[in-house]
mmCIF file of C-alpha atoms in Angstrom:
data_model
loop_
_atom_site.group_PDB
_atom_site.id
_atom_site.type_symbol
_atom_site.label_atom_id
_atom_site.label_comp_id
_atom_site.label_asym_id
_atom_site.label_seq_id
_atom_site.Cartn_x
_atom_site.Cartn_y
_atom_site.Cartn_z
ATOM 1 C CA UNK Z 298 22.320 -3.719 -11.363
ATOM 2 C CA UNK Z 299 19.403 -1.771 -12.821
ATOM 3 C CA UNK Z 300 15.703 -2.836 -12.883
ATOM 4 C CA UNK Z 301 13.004 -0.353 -14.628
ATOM 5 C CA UNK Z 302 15.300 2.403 -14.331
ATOM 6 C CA UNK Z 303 15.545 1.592 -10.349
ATOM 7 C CA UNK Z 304 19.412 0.458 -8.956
ATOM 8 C CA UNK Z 305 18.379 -2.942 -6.974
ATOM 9 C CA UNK Z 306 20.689 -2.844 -3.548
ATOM 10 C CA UNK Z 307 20.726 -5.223 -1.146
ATOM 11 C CA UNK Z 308 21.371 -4.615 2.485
ATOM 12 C CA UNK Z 309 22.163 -7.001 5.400
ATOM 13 C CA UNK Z 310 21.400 -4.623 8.307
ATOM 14 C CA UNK Z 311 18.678 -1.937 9.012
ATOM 15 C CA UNK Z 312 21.022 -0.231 9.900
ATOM 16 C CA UNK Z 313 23.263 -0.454 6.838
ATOM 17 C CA UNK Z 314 19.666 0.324 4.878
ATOM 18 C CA UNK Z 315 19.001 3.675 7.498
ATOM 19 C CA UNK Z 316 22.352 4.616 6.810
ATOM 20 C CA UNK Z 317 22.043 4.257 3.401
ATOM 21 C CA UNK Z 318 18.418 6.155 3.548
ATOM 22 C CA UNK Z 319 20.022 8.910 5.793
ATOM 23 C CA UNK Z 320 22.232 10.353 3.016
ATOM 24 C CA UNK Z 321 20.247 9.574 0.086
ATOM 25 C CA UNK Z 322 16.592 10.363 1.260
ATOM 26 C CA UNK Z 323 16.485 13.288 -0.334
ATOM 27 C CA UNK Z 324 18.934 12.552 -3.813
ATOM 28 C CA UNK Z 325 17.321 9.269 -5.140
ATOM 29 C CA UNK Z 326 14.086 9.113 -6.725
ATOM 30 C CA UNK Z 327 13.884 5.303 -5.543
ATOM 31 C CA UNK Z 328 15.516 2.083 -5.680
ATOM 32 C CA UNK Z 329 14.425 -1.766 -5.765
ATOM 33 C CA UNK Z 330 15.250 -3.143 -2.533
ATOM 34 C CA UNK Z 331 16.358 -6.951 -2.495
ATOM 35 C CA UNK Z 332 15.507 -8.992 0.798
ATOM 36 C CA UNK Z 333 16.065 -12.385 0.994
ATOM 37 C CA UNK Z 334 12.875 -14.741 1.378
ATOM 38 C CA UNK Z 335 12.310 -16.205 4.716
ATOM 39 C CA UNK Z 336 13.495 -19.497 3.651
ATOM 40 C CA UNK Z 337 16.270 -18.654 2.175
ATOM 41 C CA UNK Z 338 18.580 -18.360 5.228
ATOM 42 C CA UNK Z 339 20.893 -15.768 3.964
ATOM 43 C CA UNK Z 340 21.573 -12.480 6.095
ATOM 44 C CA UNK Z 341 19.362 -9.594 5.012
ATOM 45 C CA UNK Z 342 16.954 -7.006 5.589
ATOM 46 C CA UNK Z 343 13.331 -7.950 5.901
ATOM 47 C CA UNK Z 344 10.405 -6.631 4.991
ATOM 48 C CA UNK Z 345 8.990 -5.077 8.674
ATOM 49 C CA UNK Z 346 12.564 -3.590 9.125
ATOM 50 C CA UNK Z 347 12.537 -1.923 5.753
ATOM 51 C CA UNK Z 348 8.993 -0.466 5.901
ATOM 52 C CA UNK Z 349 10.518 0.896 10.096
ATOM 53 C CA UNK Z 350 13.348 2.965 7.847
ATOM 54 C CA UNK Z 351 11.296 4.259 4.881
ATOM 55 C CA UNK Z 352 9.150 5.271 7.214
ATOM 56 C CA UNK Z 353 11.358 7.600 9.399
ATOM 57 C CA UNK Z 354 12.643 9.058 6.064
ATOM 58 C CA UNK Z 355 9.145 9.857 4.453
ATOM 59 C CA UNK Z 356 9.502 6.785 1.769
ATOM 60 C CA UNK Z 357 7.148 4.510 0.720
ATOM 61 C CA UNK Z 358 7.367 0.612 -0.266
ATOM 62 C CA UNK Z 359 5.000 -0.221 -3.799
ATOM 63 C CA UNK Z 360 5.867 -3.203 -5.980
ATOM 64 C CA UNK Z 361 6.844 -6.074 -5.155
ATOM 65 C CA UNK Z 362 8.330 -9.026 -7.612
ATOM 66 C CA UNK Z 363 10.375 -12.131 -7.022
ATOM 67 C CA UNK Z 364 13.496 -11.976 -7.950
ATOM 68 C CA UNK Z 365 14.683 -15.435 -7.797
ATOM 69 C CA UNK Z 366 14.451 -18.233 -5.340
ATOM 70 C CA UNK Z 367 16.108 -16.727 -3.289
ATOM 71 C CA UNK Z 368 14.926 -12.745 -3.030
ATOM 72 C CA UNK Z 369 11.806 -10.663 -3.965
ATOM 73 C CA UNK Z 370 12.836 -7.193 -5.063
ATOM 74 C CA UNK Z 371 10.343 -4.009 -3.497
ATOM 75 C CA UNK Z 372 9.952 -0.770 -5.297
ATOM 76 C CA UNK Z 373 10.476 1.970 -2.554
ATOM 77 C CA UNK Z 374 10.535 5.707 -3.043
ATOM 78 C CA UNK Z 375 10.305 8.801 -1.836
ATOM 79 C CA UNK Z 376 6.387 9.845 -0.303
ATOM 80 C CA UNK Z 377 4.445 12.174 -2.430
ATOM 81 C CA UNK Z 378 2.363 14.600 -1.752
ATOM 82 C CA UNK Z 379 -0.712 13.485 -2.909
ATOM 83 C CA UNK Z 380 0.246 9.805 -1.528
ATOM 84 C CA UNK Z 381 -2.055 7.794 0.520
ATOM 85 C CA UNK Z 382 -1.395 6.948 3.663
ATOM 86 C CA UNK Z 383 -2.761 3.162 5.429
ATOM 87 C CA UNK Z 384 -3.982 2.800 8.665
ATOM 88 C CA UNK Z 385 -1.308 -0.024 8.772
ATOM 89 C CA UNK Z 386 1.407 3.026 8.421
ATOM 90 C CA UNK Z 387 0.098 5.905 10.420
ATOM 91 C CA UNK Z 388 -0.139 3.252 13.387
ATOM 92 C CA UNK Z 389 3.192 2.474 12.301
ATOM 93 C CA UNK Z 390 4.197 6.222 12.839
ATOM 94 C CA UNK Z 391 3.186 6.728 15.742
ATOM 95 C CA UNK Z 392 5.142 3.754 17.683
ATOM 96 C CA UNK Z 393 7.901 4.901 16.097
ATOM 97 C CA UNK Z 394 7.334 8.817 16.926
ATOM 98 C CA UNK Z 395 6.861 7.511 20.620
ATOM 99 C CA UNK Z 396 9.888 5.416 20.257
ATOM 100 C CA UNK Z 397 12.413 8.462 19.357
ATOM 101 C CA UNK Z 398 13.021 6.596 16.223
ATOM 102 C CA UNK Z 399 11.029 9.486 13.575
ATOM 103 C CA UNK Z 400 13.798 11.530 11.874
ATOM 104 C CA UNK Z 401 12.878 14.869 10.320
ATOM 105 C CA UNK Z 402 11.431 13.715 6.416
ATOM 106 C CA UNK Z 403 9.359 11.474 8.431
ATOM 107 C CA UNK Z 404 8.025 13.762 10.297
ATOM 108 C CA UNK Z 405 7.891 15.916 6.982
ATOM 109 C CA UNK Z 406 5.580 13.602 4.915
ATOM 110 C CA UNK Z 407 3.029 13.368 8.203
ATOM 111 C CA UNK Z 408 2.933 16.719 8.031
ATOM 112 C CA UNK Z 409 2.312 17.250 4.255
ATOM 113 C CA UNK Z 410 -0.534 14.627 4.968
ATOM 114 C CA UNK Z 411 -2.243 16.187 7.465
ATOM 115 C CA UNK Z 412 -2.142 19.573 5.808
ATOM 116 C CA UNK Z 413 -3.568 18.147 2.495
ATOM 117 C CA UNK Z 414 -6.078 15.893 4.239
ATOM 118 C CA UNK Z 415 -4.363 12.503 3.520
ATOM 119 C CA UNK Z 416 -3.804 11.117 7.036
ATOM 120 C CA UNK Z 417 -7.220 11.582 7.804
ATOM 121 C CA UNK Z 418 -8.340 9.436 4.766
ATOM 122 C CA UNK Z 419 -6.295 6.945 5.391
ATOM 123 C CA UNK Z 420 -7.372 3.131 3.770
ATOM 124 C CA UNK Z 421 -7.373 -0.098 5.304
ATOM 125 C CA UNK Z 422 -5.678 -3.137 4.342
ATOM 126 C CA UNK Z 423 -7.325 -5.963 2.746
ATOM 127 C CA UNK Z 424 -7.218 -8.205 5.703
ATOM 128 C CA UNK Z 425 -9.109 -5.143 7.710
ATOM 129 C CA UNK Z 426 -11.323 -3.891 5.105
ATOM 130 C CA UNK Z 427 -15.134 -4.746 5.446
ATOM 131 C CA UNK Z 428 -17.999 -4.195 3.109
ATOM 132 C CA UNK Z 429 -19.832 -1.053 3.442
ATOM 133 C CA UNK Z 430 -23.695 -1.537 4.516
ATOM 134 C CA UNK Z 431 -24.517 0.897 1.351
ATOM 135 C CA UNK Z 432 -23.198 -1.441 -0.583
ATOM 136 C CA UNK Z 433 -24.138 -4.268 0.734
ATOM 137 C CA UNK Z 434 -27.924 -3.052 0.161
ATOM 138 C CA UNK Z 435 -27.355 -2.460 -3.508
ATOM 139 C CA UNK Z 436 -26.163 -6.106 -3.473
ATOM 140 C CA UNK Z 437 -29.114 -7.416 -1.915
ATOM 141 C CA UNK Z 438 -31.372 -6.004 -4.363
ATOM 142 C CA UNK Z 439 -29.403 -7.450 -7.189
ATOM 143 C CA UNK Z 440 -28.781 -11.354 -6.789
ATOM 144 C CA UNK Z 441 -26.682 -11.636 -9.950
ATOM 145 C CA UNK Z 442 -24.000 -8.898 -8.661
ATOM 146 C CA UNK Z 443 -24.396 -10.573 -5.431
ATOM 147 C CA UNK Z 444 -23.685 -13.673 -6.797
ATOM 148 C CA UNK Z 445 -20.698 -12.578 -8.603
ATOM 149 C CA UNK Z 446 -19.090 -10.566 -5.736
ATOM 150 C CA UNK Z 447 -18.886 -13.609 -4.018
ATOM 151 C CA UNK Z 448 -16.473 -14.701 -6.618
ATOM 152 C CA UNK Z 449 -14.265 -12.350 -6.971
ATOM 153 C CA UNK Z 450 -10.817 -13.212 -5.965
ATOM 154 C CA UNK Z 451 -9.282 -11.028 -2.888
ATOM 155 C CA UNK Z 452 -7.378 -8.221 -5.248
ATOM 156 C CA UNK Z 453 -10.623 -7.688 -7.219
ATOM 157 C CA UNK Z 454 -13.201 -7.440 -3.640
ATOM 158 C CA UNK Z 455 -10.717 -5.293 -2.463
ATOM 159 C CA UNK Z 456 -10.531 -2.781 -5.828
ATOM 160 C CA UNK Z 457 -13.781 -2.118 -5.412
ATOM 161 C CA UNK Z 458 -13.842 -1.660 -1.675
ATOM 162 C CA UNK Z 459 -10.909 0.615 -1.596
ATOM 163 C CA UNK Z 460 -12.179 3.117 -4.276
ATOM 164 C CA UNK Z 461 -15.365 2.920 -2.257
ATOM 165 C CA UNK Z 462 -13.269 3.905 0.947
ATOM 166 C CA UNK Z 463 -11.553 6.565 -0.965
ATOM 167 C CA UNK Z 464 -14.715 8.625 -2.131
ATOM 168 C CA UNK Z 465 -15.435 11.991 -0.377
ATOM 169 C CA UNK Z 466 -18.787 12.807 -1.217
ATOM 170 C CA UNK Z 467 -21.716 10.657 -0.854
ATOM 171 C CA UNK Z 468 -23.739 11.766 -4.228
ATOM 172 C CA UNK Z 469 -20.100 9.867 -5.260
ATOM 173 C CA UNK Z 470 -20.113 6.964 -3.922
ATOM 174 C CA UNK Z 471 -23.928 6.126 -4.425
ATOM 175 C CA UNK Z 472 -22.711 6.832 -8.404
ATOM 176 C CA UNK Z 473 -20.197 4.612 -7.598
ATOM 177 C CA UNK Z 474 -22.022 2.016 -5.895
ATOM 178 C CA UNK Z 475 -24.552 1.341 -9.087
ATOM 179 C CA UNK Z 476 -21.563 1.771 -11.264
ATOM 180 C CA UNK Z 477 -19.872 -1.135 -9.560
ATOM 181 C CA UNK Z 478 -23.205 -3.025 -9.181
ATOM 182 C CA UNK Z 479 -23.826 -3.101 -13.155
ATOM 183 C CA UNK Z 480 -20.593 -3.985 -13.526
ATOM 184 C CA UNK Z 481 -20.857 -7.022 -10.970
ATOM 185 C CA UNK Z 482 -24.126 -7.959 -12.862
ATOM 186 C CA UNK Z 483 -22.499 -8.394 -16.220
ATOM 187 C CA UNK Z 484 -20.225 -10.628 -14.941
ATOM 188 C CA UNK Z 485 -16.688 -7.912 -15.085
ATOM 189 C CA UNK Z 486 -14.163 -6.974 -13.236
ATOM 190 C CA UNK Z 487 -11.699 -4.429 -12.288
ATOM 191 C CA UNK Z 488 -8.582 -6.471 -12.873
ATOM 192 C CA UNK Z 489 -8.559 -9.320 -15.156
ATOM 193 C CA UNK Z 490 -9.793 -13.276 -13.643
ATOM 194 C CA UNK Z 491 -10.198 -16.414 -14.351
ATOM 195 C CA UNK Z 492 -13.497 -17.425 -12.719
#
């Protein structure tokens, strides 16, 4: 079965996935893994697993969708080189390095990251990410964008914090700053919601 081009495969056992992985790392341009939902009881990979193998063979997890009531399908592919790396997965690394478990296109993509900058600009997860105090200045000075940042639902807060974390330069992300302030006083956001 096909899904946006993507095969969908399921796979009961990590190991039956890092088999799997081991000989098609480098042939597939990705698939849609299928993992069973927690309550579903059915024997299958899960989610912590999964992200272990990809991992160790220098893929990456993206989308996710439900599938049915039973599975969620996730969009995983090969790293690129210009991908971004999360704190979450460079901690993730490094267990695994210590633990033997790293194979060589693992080791590959941290390598490519570190030479192009990337694992040093790594971005934290929503749970972990935390207003910047240059930010929340520009707030203060502006009680409608204040007011309306405290709406925003979790995926929009953390659109604007993330492209904040991303920027280099700091003539950048002062632009960026009043850019998202204005935006936050007329009421908009990055992705679409209802308020």
């Amino acid at each position: 079965m096909k899904h946006d081009d993507y095969p969908i495969m399921t796979f009961k056992t990590p190991k039956a996935y890092e088999t799997w992985l081991a000989k098609n790392h480098a042939k597939s341009d990705g698939i849609w893994l299928k993992m069973a939902k927690a309550k579903a009881g059915i024997a299958s990979i899960n989610f912590p697993q999964a992200l272990d193998v990809n991992l160790c063979y220098g893929w990456i997890d993206g989308l996710r969708r439900s599938f049915d009531e039973n599975y969620f399908i996730q969009k995983v592919t090969p790293r690129r080189e210009k991908s971004v790396w999360s704190v979450i997965n460079k901690n993730k690394v490094e267990e695994l390095i210590k633990a033997g478990k790293m194979k060589e296109p693992g080791l590959a993509a941290i390598e490519v990251a570190k030479k192009n900058g990337l694992w040093d600009k790594a971005y934290l997860s929503q749970k972990n990410i935390s207003v910047p105090d240059d930010l929340q200045k520009a707030l203060n000075k502006n009680k409608k964008a204040k007011a309306f940042f405290a709406k925003l639902n979790s995926q929009n807060r953390y659109a604007i914090l993330y492209r904040l974390h991303q920027v280099k330069r700091e003539a950048t992300k002062k632009k960026k700053i009043d850019d998202f302030v204005l935006m936050l006083e007329r009421n908009e956001t990055i992705y679409p919601q209802k308020l």
